[in-house]
CSV table of C-alpha atoms in Angstrom, one decimal:
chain,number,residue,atom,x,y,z
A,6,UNK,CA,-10.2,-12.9,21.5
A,7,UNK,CA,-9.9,-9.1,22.0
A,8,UNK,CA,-10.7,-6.3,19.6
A,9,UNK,CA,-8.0,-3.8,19.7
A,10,UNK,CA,-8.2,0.0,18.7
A,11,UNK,CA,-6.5,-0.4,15.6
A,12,UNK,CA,-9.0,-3.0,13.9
A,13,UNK,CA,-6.5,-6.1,15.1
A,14,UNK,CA,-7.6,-9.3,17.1
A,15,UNK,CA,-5.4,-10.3,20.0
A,16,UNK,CA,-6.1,-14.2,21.3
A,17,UNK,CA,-5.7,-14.3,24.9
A,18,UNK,CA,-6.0,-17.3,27.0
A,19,UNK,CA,-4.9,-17.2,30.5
A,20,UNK,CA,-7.1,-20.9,31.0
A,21,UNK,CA,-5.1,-23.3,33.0
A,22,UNK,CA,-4.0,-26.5,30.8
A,23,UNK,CA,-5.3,-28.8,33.5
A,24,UNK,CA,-9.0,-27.0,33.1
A,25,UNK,CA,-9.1,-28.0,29.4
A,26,UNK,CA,-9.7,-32.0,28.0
A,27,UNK,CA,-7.0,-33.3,25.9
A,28,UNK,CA,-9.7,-32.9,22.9
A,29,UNK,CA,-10.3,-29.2,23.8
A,30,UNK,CA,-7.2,-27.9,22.0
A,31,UNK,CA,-7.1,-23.8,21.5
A,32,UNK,CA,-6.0,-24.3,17.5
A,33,UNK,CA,-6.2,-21.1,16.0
A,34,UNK,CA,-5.5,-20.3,11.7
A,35,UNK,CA,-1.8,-19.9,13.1
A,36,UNK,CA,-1.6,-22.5,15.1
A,37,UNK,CA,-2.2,-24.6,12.1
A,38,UNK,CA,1.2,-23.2,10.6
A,39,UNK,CA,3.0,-24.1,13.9
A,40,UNK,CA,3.3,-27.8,14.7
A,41,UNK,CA,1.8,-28.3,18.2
A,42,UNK,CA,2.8,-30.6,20.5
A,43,UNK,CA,0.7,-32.8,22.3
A,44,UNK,CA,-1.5,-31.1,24.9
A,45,UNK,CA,0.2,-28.0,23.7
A,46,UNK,CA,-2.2,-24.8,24.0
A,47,UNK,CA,-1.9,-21.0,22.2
A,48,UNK,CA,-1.9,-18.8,24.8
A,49,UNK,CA,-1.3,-15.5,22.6
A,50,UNK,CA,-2.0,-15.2,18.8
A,51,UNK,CA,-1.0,-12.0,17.7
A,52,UNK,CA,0.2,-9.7,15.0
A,53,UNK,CA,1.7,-6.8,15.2
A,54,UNK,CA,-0.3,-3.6,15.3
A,55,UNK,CA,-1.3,-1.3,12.4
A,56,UNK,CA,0.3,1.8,14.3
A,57,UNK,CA,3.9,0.3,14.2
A,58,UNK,CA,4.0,1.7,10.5
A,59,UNK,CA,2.7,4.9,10.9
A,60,UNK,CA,5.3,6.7,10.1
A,61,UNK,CA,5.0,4.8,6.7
A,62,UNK,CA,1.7,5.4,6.4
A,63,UNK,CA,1.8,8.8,6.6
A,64,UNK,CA,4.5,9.4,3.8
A,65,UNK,CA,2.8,7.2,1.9
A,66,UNK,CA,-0.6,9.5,2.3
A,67,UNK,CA,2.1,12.5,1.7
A,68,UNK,CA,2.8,10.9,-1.9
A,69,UNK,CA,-0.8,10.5,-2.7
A,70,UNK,CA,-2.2,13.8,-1.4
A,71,UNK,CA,1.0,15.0,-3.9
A,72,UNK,CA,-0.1,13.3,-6.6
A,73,UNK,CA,-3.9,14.7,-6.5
A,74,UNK,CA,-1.7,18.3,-6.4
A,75,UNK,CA,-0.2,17.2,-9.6
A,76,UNK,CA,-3.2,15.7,-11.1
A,77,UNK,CA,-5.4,19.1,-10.2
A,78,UNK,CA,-2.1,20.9,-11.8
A,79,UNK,CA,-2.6,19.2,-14.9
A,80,UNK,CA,0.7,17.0,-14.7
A,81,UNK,CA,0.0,13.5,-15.5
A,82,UNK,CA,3.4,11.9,-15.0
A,83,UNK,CA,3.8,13.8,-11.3
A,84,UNK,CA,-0.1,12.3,-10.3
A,85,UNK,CA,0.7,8.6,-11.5
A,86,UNK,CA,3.8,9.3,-9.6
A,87,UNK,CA,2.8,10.4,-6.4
A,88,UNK,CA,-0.4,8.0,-6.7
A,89,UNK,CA,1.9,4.6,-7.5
A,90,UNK,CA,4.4,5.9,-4.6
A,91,UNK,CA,1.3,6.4,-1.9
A,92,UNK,CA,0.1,2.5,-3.2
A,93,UNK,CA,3.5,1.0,-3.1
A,94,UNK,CA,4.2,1.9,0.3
A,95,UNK,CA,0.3,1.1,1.2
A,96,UNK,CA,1.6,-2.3,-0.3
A,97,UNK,CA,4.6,-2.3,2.0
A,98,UNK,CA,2.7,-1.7,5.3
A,99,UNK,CA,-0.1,-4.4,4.6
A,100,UNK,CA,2.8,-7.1,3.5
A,101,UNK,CA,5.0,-6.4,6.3
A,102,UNK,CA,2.0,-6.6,8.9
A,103,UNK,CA,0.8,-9.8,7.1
A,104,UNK,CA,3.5,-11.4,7.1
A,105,UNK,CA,4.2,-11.8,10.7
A,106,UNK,CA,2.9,-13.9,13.6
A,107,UNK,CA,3.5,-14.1,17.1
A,108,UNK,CA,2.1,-17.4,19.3
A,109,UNK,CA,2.8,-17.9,23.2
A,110,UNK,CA,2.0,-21.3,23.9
A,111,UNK,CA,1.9,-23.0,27.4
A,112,UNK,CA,5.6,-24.0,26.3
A,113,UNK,CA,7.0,-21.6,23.7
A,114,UNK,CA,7.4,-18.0,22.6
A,115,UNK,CA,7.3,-18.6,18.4
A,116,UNK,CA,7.6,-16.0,15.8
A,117,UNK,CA,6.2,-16.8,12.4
A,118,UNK,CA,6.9,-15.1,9.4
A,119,UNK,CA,7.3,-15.3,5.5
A,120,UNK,CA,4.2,-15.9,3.0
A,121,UNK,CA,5.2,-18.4,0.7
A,122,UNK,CA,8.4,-19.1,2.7
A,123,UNK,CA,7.9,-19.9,6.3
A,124,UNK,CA,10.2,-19.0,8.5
A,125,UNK,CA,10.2,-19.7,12.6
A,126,UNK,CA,12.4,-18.8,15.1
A,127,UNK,CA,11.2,-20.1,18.7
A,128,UNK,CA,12.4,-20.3,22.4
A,129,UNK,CA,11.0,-22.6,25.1
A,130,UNK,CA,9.7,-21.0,27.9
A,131,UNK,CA,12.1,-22.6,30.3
A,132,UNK,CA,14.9,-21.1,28.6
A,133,UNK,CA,14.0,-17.5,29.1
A,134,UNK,CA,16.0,-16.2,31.4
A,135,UNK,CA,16.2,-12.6,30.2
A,136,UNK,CA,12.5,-10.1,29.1
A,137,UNK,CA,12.8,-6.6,28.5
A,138,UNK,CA,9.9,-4.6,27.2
A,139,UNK,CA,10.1,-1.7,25.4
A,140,UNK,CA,7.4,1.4,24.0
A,141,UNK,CA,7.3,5.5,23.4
A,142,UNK,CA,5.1,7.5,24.8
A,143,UNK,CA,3.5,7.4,21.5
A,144,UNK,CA,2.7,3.7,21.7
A,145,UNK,CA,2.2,3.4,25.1
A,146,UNK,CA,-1.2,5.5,24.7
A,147,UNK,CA,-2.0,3.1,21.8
A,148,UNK,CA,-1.3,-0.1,24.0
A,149,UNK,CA,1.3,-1.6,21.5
A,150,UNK,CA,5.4,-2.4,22.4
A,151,UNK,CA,7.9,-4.2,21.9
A,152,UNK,CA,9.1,-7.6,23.9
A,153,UNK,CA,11.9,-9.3,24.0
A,154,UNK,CA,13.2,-12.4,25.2
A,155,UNK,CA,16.5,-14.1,25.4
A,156,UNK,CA,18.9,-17.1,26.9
A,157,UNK,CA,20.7,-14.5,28.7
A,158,UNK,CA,20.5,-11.3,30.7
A,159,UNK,CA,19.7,-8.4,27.8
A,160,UNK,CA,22.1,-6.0,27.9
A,161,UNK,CA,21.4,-2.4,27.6
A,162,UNK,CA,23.2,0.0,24.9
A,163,UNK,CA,24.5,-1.1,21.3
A,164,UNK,CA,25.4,-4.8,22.1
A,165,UNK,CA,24.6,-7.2,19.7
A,166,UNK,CA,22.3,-9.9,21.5
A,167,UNK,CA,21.0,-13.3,20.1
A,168,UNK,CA,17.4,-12.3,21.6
A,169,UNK,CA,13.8,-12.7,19.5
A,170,UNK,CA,12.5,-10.0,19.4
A,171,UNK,CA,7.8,-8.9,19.1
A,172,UNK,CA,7.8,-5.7,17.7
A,173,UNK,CA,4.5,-4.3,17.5
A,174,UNK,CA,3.0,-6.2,20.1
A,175,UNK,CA,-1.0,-5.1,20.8
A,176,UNK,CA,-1.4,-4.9,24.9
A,177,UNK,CA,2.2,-5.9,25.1
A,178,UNK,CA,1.7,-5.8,29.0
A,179,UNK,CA,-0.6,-8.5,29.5
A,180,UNK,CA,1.6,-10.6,26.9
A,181,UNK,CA,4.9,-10.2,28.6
A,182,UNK,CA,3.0,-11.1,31.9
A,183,UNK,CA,1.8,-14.1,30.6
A,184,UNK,CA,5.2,-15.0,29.4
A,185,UNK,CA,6.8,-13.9,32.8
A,186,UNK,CA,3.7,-16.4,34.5
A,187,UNK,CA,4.1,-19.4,32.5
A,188,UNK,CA,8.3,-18.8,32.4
A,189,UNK,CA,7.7,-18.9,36.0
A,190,UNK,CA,5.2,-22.3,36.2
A,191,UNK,CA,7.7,-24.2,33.8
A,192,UNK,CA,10.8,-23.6,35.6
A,193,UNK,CA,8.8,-24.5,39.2
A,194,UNK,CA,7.5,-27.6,37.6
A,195,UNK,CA,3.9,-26.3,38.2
A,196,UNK,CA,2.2,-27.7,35.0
């Protein structure tokens, strides 16, 4: 486990299956969520990095710096305003972030997300046939990106693809590699 620049925790395993007992199982608090299979092991536990909402966070500080304006101006309603406006979309950031998971076993990319409602979406890792990585130069100096992973070849431009999709991803480099390694160890048989 990793300590990232943002305050997150990145899991990151690149132990061979074979060096690990059958009773040594890598479970992590999301793993839990995720049925393993048997001798299955979390590679990657991530979540998507504080800095993907920046953007957010910064109109959100916007509203509450405006609402201490208003307060210091005497107006009540414009300070409760600005302050429930900064809080909601505080609020927004720390749900969105919280809500979503991404594990990369020894066999599968999953994506987890929902609180109460769980939702997964998953590929195996001998289905991959397509990865594209994505950042700006804004998050490549923070070390987050985006991956994704399809059936199929990813097209470039505005085509609609049926592709699942880590936004956010902390050292999204080292992830995708670890995809593109095991990918390549499944489909060879090497496990």
């Amino acid at each position: 486990m990793s300590q990232q620049r943002d305050g997150s925790e990145l899991v990151y395993d690149e132990a061979e299956t074979a060096d690990r007992g059958p009773d040594r199982s890598n479970r992590t608090e999301s793993a839990s969520e995720l049925s393993l299979l048997e001798g299955e092991e979390v590679l990657v536990d991530a979540q998507p990095t504080w800095w993907n909402w920046i953007a957010h966070a910064v109109v959100g500080g916007l509203a509450g710096l405006a609402g201490l304006v208003a307060l210091a101006a005497g107006s009540t309603a414009a300070a409760a305003l600005g302050f429930v406006t900064g809080l909601a979309i505080g609020g927004y950031i720390w749900y969105r972030r919280h809500r979503v998971r991404y594990l990369v076993t020894d066999r599968r990319i999953v994506v987890i997300a929902g609180f109460t409602a769980r939702t997964t979406t998953e590929t195996w890792m001998e289905d991959v046939r397509g990865l594209r990585t994505s950042t700006t130069a804004f998050s490549r100096g923070r070390g987050f990106g985006t991956i994704t992973v399809s059936h199929a070849v990813i097209p470039q431009g505005f085509s609609r693809t049926s592709a699942l999709s880590l936004a956010g991803v902390p050292n999204y480099d080292d992830v995708a590699n670890t995809i593109r390694r095991r990918q390549s160890e499944r489909k060879a048989g090497d496990y």
